[in-house]
PDB file of C-alpha atoms in Angstrom:
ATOM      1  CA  UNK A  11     -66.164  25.869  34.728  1.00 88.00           C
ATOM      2  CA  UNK A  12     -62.592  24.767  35.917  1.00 93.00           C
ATOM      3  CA  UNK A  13     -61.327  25.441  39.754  1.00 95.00           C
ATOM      4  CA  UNK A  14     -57.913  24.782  40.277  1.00 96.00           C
ATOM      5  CA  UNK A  15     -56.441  24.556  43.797  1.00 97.00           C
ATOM      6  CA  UNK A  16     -52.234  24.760  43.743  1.00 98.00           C
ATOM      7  CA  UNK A  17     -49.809  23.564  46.982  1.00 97.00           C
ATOM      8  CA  UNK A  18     -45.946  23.747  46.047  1.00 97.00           C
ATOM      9  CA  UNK A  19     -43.882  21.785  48.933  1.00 92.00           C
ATOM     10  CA  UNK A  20     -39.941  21.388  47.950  1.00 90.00           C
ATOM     11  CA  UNK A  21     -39.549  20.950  44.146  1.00 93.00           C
ATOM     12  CA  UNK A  22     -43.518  19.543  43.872  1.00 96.00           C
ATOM     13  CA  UNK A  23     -46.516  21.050  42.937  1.00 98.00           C
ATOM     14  CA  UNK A  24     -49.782  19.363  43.400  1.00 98.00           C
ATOM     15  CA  UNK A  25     -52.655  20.817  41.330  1.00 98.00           C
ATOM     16  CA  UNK A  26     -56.217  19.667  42.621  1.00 98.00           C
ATOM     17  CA  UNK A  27     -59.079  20.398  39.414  1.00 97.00           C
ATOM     18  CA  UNK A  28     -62.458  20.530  39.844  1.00 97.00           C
ATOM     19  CA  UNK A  29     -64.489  21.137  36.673  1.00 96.00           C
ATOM     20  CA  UNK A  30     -64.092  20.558  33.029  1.00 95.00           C
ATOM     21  CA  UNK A  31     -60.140  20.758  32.100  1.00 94.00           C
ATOM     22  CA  UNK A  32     -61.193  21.954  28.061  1.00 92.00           C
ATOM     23  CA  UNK A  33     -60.728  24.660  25.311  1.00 92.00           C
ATOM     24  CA  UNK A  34     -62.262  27.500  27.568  1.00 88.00           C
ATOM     25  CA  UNK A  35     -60.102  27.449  30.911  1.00 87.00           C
ATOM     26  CA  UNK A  36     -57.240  26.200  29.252  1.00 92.00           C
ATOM     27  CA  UNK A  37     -55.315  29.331  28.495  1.00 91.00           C
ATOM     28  CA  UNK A  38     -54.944  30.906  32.179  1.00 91.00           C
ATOM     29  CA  UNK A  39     -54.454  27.744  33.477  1.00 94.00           C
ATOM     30  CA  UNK A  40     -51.048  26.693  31.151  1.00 95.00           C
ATOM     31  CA  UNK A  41     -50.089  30.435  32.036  1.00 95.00           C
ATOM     32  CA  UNK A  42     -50.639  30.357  35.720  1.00 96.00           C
ATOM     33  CA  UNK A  43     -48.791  26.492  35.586  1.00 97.00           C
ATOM     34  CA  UNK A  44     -45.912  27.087  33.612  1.00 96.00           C
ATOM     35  CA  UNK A  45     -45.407  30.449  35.777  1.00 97.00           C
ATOM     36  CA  UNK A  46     -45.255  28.383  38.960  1.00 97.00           C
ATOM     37  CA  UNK A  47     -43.247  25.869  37.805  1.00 97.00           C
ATOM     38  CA  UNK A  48     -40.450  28.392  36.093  1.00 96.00           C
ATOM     39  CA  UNK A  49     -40.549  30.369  39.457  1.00 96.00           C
ATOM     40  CA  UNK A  50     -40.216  27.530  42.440  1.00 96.00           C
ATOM     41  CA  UNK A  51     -38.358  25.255  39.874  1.00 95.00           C
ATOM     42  CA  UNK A  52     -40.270  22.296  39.984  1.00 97.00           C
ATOM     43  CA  UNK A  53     -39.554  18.772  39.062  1.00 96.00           C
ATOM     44  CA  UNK A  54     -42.509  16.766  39.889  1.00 97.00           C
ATOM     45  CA  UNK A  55     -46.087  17.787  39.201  1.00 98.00           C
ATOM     46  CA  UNK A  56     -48.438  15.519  40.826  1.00 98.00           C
ATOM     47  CA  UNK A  57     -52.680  16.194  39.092  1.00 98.00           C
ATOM     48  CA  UNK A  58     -55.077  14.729  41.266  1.00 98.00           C
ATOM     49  CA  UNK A  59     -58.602  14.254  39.203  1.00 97.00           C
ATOM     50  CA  UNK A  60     -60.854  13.294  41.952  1.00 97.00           C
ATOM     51  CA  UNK A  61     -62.704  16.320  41.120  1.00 97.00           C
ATOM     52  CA  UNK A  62     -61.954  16.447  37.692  1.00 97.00           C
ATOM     53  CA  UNK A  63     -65.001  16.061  35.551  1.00 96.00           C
ATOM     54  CA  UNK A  64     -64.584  16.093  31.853  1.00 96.00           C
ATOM     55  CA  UNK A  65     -61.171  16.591  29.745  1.00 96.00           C
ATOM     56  CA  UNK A  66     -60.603  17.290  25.818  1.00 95.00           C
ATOM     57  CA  UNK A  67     -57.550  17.420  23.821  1.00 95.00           C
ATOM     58  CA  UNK A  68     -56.720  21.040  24.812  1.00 96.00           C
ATOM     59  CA  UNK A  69     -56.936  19.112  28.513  1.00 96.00           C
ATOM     60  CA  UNK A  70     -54.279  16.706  27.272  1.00 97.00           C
ATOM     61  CA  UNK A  71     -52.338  19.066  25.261  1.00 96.00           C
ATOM     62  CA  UNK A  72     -51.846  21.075  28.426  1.00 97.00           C
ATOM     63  CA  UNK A  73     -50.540  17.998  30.170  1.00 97.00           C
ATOM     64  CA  UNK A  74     -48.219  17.143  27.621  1.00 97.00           C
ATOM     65  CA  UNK A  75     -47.005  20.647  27.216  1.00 96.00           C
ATOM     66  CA  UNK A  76     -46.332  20.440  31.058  1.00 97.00           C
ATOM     67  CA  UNK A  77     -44.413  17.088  30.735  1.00 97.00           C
ATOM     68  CA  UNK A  78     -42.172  18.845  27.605  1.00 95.00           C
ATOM     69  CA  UNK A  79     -41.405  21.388  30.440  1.00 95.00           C
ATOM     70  CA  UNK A  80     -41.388  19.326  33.933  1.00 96.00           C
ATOM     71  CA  UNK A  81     -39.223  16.913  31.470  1.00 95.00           C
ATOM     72  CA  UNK A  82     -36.339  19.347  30.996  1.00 92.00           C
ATOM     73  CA  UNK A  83     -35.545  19.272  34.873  1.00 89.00           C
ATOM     74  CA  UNK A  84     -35.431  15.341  34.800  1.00 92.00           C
ATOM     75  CA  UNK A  85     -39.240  15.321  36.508  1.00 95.00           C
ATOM     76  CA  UNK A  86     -41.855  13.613  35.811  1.00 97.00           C
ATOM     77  CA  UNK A  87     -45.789  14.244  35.840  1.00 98.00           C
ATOM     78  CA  UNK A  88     -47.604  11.682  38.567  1.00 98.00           C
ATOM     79  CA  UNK A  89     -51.928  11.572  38.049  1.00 98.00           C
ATOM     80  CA  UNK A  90     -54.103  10.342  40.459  1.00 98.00           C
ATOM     81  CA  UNK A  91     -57.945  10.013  41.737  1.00 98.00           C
ATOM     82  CA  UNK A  92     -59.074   9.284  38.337  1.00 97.00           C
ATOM     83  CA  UNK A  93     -62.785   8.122  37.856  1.00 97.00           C
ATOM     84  CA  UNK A  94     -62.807   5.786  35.248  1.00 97.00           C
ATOM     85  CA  UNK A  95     -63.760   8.646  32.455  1.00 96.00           C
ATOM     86  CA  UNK A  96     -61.262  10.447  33.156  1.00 97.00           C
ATOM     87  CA  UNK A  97     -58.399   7.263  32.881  1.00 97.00           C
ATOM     88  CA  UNK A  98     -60.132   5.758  29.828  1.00 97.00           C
ATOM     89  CA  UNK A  99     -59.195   9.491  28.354  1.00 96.00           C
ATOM     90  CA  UNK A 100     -56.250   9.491  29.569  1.00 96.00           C
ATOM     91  CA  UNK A 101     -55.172   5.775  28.464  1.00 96.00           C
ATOM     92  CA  UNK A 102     -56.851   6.631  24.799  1.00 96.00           C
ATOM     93  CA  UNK A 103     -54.725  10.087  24.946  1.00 96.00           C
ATOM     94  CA  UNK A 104     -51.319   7.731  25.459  1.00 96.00           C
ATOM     95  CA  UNK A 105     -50.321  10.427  28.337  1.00 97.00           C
ATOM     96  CA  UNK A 106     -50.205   7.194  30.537  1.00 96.00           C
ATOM     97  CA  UNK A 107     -46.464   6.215  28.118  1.00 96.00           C
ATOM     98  CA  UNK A 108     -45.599   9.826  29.550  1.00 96.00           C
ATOM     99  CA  UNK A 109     -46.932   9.947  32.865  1.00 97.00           C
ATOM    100  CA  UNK A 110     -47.287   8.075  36.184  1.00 97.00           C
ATOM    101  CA  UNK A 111     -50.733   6.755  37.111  1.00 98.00           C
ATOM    102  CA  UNK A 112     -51.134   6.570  41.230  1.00 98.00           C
ATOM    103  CA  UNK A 113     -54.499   5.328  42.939  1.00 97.00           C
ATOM    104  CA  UNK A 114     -54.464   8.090  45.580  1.00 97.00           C
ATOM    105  CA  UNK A 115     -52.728  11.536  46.432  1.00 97.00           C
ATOM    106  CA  UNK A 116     -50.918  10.540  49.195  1.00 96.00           C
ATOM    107  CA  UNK A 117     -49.435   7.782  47.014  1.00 97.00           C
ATOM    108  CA  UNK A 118     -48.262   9.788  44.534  1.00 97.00           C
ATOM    109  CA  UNK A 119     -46.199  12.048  46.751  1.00 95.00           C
ATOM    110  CA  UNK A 120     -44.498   9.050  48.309  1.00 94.00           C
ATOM    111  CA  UNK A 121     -43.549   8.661  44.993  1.00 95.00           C
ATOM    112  CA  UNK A 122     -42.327  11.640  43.760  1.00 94.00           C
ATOM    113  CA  UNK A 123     -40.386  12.436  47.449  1.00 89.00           C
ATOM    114  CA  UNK A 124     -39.145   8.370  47.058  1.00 87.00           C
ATOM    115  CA  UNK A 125     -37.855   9.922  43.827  1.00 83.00           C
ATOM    116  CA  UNK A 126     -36.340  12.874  45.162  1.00 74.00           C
ATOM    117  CA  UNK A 127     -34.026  10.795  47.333  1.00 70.00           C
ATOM    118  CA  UNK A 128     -36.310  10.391  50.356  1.00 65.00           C
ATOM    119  CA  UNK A 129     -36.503   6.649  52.136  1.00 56.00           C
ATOM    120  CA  UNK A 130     -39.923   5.859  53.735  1.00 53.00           C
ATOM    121  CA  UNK A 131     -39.649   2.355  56.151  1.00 51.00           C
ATOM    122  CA  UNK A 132     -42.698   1.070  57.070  1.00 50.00           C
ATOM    123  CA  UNK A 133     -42.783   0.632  61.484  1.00 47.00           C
ATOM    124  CA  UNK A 134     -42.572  -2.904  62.278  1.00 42.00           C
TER     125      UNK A 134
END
């Protein structure tokens, strides 16, 4: 079974799975994505795995037909919270030529908002 939980703030959309990303779930879940991104015009689409159990090639087709269309408004597609499964897929897959590989969540949106023209200084 696949859960998806969805939080659009600006131009990003985070997408938190929990489950098996594969052949079964796959359809509602590139309809429900490609909706959100069309409507709120996103640019950077952050995947955190943390919950993420299993992924097949319909998994990694749906990420790649997500970069095809995050790719056409100069975004980019940011994954994080992998177990090491889940990378070794991932890095086997070649979606890490495609997309950007962060350790955590909250460093992938200081990435994508560092990207988006926003300056974080660290306090001294």
């Amino acid at each position: 079974m696949l859960k998806a939980q969805f939080f659009i703030r600006e131009n990003n959309l985070v997408i938190r799975f929990q489950g098996e990303l594969d052949q079964h779930y796959i359809e509602k879940m590139r309809v429900k994505v490609t909706e959100l991104i069309s409507n709120y015009k996103i640019k950077f689409l952050i995947i955190n795995c943390s919950e993420l159990d299993f992924i097949d090639s319909s998994g990694v087709g749906f990420i790649l037909g997500r970069y095809n269309q995050i790719k056409s408004a100069n975004g980019e597609i940011v994954l994080c919270e992998m177990s090491e499964f889940i990378e070794r897929i991932i890095r086997i897959s070649g979606l890490v030529r495609i997309c950007k590989i962060k350790r955590t969540e909250q460093e992938a949106m200081i990435y994508v908002e560092g990207q988006n023209g926003k300056i974080y200084q660290n306090a001294i």
